[in-house]
Short mmCIF file of C-alpha atoms and ligand atoms in Angstrom, two decimals:
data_model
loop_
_atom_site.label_atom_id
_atom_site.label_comp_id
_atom_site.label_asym_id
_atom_site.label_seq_id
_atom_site.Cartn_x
_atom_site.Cartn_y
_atom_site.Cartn_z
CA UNK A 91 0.00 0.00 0.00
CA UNK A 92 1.55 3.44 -0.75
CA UNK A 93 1.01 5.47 2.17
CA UNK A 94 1.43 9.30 2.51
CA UNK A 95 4.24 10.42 4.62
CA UNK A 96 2.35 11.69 7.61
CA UNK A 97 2.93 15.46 6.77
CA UNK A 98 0.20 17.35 8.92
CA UNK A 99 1.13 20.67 10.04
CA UNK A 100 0.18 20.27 13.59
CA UNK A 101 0.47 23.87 14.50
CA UNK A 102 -2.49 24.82 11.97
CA UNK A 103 -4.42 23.95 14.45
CA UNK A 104 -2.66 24.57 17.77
CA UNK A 105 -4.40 26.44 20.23
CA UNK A 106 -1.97 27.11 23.07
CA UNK A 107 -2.44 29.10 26.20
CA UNK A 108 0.53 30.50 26.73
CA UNK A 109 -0.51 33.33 29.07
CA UNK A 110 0.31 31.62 32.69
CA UNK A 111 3.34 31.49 31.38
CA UNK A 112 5.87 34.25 32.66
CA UNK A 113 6.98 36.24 29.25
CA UNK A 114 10.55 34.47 29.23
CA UNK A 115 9.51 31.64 28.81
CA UNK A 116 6.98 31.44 25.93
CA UNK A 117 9.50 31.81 23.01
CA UNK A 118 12.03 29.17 24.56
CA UNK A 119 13.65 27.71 21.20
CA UNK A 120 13.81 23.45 21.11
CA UNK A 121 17.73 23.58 21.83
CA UNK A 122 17.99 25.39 24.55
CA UNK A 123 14.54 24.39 26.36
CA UNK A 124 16.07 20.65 26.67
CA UNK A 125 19.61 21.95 28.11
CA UNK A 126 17.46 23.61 30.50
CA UNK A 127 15.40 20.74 31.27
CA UNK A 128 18.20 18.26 31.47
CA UNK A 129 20.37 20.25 33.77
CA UNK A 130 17.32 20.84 36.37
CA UNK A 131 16.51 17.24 36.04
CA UNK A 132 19.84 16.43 37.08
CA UNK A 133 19.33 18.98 40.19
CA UNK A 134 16.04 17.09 41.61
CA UNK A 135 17.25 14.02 40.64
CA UNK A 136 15.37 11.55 42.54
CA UNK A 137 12.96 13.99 44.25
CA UNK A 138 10.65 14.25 40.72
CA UNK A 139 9.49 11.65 38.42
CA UNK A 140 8.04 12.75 35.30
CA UNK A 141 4.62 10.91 33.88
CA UNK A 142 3.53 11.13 30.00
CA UNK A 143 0.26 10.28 28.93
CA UNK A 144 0.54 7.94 25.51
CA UNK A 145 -1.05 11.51 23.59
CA UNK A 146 1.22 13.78 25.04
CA UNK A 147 3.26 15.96 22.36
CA UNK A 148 6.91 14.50 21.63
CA UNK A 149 9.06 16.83 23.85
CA UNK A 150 7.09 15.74 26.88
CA UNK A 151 7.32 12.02 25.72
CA UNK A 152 10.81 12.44 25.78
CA UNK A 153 11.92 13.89 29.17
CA UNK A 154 9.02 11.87 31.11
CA UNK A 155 10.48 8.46 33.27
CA UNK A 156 7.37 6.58 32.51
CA UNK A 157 5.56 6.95 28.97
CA UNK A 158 1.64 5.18 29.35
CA UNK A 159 -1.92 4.53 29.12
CA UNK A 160 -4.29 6.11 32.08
CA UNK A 161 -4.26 2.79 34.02
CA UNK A 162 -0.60 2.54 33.78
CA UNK A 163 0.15 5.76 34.74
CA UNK A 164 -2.10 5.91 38.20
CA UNK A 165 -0.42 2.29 38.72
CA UNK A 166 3.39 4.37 38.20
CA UNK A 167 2.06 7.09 40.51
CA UNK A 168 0.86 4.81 43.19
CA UNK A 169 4.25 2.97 43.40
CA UNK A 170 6.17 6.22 42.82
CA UNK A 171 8.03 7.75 45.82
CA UNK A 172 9.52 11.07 44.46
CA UNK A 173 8.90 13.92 46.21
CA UNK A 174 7.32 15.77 43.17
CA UNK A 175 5.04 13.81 40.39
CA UNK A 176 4.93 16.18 37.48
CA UNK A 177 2.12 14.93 35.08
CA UNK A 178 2.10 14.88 31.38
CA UNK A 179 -1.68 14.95 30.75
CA UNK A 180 -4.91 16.42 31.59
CA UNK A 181 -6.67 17.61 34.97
CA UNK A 182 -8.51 14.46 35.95
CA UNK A 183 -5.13 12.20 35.59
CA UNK A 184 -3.58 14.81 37.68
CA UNK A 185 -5.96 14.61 40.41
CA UNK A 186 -6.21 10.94 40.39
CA UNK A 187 -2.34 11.15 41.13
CA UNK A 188 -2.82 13.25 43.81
CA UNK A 189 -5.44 10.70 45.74
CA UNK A 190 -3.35 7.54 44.63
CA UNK A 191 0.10 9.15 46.37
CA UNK A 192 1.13 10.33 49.81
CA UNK A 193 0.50 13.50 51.49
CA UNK A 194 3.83 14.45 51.80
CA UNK A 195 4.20 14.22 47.75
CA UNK A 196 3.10 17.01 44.96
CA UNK A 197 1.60 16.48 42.09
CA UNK A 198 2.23 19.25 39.43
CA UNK A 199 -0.26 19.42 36.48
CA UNK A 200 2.83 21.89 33.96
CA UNK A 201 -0.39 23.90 32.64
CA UNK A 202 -3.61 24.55 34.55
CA UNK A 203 -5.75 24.72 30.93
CA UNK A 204 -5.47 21.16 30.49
CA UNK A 205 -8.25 19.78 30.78
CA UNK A 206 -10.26 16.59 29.18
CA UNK A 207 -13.72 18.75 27.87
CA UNK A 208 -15.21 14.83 28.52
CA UNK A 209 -14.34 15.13 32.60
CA UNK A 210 -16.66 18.40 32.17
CA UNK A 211 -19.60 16.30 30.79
CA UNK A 212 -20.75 14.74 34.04
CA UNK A 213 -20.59 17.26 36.87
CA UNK A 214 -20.79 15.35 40.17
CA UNK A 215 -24.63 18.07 40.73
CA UNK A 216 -26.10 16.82 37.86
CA UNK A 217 -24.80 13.11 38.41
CA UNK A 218 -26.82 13.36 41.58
CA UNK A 219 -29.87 14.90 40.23
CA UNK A 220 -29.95 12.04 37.69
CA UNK A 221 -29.26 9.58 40.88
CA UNK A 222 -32.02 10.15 42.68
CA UNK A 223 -34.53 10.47 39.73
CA UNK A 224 -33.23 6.72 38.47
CA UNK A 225 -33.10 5.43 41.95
CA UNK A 226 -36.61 6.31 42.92
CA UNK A 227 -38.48 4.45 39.96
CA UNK A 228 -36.66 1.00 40.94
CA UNK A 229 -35.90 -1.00 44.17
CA UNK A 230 -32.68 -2.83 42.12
CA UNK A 231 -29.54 -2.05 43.20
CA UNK A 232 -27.99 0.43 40.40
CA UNK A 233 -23.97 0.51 40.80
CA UNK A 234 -22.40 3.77 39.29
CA UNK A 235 -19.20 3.50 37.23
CA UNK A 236 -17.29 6.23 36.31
CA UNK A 237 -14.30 6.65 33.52
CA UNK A 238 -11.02 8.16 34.94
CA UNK A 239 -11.77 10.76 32.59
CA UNK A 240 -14.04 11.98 35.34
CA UNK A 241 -13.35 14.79 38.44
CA UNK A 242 -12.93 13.68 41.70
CA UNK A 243 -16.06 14.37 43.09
CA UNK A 244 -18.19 12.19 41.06
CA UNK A 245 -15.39 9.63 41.74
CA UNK A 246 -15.84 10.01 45.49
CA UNK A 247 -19.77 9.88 44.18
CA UNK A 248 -19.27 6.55 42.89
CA UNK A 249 -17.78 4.76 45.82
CA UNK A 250 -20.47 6.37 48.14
CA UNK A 251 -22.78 4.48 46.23
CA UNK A 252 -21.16 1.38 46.01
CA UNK A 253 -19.50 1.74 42.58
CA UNK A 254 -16.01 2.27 41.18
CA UNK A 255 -13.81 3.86 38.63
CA UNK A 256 -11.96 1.67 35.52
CA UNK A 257 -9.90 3.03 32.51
CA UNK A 258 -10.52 1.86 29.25
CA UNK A 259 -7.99 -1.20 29.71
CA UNK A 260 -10.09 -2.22 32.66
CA UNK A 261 -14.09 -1.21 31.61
CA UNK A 262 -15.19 -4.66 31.34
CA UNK A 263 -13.86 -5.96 35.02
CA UNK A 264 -15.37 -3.05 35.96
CA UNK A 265 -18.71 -3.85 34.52
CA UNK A 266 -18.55 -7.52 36.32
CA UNK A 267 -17.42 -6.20 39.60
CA UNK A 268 -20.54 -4.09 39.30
CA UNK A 269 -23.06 -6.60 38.21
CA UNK A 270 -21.42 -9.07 40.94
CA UNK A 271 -22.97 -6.88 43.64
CA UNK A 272 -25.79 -4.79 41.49
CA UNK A 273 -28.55 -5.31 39.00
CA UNK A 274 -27.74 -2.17 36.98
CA UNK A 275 -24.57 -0.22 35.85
CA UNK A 276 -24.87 4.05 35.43
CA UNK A 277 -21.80 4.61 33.17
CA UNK A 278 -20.53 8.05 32.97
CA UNK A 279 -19.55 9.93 31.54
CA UNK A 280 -18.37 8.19 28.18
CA UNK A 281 -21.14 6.81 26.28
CA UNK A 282 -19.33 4.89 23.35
CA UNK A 283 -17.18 3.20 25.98
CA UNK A 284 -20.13 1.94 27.82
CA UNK A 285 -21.74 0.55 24.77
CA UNK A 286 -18.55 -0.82 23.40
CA UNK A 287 -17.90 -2.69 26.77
CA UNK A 288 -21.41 -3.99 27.14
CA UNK A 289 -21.46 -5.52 23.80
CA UNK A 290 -18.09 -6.84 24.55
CA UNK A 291 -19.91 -8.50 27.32
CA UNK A 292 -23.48 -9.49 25.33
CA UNK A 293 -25.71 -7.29 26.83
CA UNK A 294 -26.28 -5.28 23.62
CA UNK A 295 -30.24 -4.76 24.26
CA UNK A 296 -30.26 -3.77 27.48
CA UNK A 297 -29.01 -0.19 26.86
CA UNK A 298 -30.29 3.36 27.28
CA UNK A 299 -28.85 6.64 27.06
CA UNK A 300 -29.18 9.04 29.78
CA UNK A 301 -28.99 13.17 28.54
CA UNK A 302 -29.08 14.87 31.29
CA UNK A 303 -29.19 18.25 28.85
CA UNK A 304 -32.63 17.16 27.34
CA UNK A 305 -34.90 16.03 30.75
CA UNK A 306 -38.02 15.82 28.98
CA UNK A 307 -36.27 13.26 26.59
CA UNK A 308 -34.88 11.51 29.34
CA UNK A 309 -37.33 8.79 30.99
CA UNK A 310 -36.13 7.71 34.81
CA UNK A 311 -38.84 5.01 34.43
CA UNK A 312 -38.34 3.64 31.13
CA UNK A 313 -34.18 3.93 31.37
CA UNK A 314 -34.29 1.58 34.92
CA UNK A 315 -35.78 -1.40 32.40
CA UNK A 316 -32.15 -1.51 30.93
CA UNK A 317 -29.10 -3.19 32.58
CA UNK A 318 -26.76 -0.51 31.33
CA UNK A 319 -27.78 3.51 31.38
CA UNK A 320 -25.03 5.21 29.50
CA UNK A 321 -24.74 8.92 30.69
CA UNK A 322 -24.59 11.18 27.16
CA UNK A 323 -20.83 11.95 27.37
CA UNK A 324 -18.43 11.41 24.72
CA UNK A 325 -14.75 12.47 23.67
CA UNK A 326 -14.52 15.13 21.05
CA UNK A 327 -11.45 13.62 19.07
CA UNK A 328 -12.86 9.69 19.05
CA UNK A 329 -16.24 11.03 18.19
CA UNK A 330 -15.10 12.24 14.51
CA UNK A 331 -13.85 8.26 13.45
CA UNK A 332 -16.17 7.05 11.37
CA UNK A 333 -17.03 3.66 9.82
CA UNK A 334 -16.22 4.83 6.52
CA UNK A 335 -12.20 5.49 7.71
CA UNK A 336 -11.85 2.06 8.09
CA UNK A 337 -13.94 1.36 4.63
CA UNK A 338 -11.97 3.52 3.02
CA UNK A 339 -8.54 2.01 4.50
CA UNK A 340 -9.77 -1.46 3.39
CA UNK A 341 -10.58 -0.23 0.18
CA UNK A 342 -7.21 1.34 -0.62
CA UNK A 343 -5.31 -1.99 0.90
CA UNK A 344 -7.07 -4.96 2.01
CA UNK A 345 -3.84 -6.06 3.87
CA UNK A 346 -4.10 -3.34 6.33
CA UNK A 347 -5.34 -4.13 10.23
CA UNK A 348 -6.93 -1.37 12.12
CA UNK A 349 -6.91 -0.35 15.61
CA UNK A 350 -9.11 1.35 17.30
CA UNK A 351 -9.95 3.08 21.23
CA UNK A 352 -13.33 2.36 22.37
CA UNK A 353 -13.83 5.70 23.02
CA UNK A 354 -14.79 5.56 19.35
CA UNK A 355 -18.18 5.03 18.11
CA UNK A 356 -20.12 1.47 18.20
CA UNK A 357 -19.51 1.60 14.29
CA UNK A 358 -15.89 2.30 14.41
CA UNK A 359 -15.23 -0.28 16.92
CA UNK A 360 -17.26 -2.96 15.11
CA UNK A 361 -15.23 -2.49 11.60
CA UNK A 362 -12.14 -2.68 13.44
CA UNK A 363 -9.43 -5.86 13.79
CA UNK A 364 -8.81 -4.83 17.66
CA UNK A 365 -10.26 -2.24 19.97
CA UNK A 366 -7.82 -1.50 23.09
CA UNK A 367 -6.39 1.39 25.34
CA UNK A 368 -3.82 3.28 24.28
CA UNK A 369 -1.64 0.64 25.91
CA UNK A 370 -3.17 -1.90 23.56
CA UNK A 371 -2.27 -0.07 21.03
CA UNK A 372 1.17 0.64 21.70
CA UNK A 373 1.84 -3.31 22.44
CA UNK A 374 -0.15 -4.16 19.21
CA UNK A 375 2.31 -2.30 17.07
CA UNK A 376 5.32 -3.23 19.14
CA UNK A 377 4.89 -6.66 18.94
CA UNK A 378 3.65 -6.34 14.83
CA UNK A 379 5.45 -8.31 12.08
CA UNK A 380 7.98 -5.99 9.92
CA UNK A 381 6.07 -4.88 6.63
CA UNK A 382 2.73 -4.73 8.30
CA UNK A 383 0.91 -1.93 8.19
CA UNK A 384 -1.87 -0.77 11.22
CA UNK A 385 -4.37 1.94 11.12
CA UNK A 386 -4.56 4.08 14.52
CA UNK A 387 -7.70 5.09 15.43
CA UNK A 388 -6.90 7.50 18.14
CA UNK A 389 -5.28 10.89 18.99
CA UNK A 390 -2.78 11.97 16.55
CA UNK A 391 0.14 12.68 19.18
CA UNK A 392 0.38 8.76 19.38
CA UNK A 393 0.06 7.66 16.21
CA UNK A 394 2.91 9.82 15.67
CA UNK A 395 4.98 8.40 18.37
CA UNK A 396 4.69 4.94 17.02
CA UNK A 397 5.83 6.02 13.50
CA UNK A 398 9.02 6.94 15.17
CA UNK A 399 9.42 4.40 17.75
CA UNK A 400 8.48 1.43 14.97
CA UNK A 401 9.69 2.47 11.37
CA UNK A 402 9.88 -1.25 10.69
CA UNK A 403 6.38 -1.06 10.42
CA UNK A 404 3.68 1.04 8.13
CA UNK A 405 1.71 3.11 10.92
CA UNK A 406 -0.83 5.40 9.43
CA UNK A 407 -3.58 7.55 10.90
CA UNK A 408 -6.69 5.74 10.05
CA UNK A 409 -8.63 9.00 8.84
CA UNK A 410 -5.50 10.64 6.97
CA UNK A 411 -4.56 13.96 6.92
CA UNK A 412 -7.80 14.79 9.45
CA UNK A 413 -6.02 16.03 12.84
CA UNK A 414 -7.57 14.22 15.45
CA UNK A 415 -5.36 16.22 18.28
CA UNK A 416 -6.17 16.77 21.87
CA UNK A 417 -6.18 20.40 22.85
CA UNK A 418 -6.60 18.99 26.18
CA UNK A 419 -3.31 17.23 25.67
CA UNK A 420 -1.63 20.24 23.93
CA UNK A 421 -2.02 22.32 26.42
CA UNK A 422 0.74 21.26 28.63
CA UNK A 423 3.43 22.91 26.50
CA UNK A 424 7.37 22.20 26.83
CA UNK A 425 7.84 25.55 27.89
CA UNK A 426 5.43 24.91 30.96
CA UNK A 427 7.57 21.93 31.63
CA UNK A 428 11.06 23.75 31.65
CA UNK A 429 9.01 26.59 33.97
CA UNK A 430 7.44 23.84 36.61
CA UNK A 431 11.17 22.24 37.01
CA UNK A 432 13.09 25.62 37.04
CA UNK A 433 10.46 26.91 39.55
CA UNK A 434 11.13 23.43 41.76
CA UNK A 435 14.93 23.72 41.29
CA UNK A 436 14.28 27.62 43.02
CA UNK A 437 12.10 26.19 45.70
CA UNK A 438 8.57 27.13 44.61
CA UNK A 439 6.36 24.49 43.60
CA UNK A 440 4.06 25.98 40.76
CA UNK A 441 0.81 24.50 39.38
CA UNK A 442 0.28 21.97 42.47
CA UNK A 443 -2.92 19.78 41.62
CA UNK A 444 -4.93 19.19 45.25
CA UNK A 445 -8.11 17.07 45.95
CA UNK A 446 -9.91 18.65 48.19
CA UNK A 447 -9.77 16.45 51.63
CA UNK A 448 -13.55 15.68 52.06
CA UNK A 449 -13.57 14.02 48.25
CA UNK A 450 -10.52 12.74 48.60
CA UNK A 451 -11.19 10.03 50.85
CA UNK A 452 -14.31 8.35 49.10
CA UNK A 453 -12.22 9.18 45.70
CA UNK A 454 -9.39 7.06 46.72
CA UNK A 455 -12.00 3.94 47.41
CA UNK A 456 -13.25 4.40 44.19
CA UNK A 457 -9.55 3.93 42.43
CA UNK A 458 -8.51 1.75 45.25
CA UNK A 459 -11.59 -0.69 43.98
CA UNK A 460 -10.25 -0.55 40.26
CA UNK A 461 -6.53 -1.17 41.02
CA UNK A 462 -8.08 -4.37 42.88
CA UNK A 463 -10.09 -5.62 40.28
P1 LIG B 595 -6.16 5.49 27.85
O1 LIG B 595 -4.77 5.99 27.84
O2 LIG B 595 -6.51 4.94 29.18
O3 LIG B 595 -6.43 4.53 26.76
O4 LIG B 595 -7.15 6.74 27.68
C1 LIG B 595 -7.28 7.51 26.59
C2 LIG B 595 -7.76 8.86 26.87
O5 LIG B 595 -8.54 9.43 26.17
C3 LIG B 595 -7.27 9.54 28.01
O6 LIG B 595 -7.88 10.74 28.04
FE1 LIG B 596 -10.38 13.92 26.97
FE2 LIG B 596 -10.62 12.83 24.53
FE3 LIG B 596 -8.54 14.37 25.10
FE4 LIG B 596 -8.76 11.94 26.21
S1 LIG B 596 -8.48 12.42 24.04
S2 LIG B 596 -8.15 13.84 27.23
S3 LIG B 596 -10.97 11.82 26.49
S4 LIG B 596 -10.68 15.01 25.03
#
């Protein structure tokens, strides 16, 4: 298959918030930004460790100590002992670091802005609203899950009420542990990954979304006559995959596999040769034959990565030149980095991500009850 030399110009559609950033700092050139990272890394030394999220953008990926999906990285956090966890990714993963790891350790999110516009989708008010309308119209036991991609309050929410947290590696023990001690499952706030790991698990007619913008549309009495209730949530970059990506892959080589995150559409998910995390994804490629070439259905920053990391094999975005990118993900520029680590190496700790005590608790139980499962 002759594929196209993965060209996009990323920056025509960058969106960057630069402004926290003091003025020095925002025109840092590539050169001298990773002197100055390097030399304060060597200062901390052991007191910071350095996650990356699988989307972050390449000069992140390349100074972080761990490099991983969402369940990987709270799992690196939990076990990590530096004094200061700086975190490659978005709000929510930053947060979850904070519960997961001591009091005595901070957990620095480089830029405030980032954060997943998914997280926003279920606010822990409305989750409740929605709780006590679906709870009144049956006497079953309905056990809430939430995505990590969720705040901490509706993950302290969850374990209240009996329920948990899972990534998108871990949905379907997730859905089990539930139905082991429930008749129902709330998933919030991603849709498609709800559906996508019910069907995985055959109950594909037993489903009902849940809007909490539209109330009139919304049924409490009807929705409790499914098994699943899928909260109408959804990630912006997944969304825009479409069954007709993979067609047109197919069409143009029959040879090529595609892989796809179930944050993607039922469609998407269904016309795919494997559906996984981002982990998934990175082993799938890693451990491809030379000469083979996989479609990535996911964020662009990744897809990008594995073109570097695997040249022996053909790795192509599965909707061409489109730029899936995370402007979540973007926002935590390498100049925020080189700022957070300078600031440590002067004593100040900028950007420190806290939970809140009172949600921090019942959070923890929540992520306590995935890492179990
Ligand atoms: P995973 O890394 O867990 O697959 O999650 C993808 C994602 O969208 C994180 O925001
Ligand atoms: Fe949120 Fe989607 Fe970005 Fe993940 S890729 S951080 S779910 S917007």
């Amino acid at each position: 298959m002759e594929t196209a030399e993965f060209e996009t110009d990323l920056s025509l559609f960058k969106y960057d918030n630069l402004e926290q950033l003091p003025p020095a700092y925002r025109e840092l050139e590539e050169d001298e930004r990773t002197e100055r990272i390097e030399a304060a890394l060597e200062t901390l030394s052991d007191d910071v460790v350095i996650l990356g999220h699988n989307y972050q953008r390449r000069e992140i990926v390349d100074h972080a100590d761990f490099v991983g999906d969402s369940y990987q990285l709270s799992v690196e956090a939990a076990e990590s002992d530096a004094d200061y966890v700086i975190f490659g990714g978005v709000t929510f993963m930053a947060e979850s670091a904070d519960i997961i790891t001591d009091d005595d350790q901070s957990v620095i999110l480089p830029s405030m802005e980032a954060s997943c516009p998914m997280a926003g989708m279920a606010e822990a008010l409305q989750v409740d609203a929605a709780w006590a309308e679906l709870t009144a119209e049956t006497d079953e036991t309905i056990v809430p899950i939430t995505y990590m991609n969720s705040y901490a309050d509706l993950k302290a929410f969850c374990a209240e009420q009996g329920g948990l947290v899972c990534t998108s590696s871990n949905a379907h023990e997730a859905f089990e542990y539930a139905f082991e001690r429930g008749d129902k499952v709330l998933f919030l706030p991603d849709k498609h990954l709800g559906e996508n790991t019910a069907h995985r698990l055959g109950i594909e007619d037993e489903t009902v979304e849940w809007d909490p913008w539209n109330p009139e549309g919304t049924d409490a009495a009807a929705a409790v006559e499914n098994d699943v209730i899928l909260w109408e949530g959804y990630c912006q970059v997944h969304e825009r995959f479409g069954a007709d990506h993979v067609e047109a892959i197919r069409e143009e080589d029959s040879d090529a596999n595609v892989i796809v995150h179930p944050e993607c559409r039922r469609e998407v998910v269904e016309a795919a040769d494997v559906v996984g995390s981002t982990a998934t994804i990175c082993e799938t490629v890693e451990n491809a034959d030379p000469g083979e070439t996989w479609a990535i259905g996911t964020e662009i920053h990744l897809t990008q990565h594995l073109q570097r990391w695997h040249p022996e094999v053909d790795v192509i975005p599965l909707c061409g030149d489109a730029c899936m990118d995370c402007n979540a993900m973007r926002q935590i520029d390498p100049n925020y980095l080189t700022w957070v680590l300078e600031e440590l190496v002067a004593g100040r700790e900028r950007n420190v991500v806290e939970v809140a005590p009172q949600e921090k608790e019942l959070a923890q139980v929540a992520l306590d009850r995935m890492l179990e499962i």
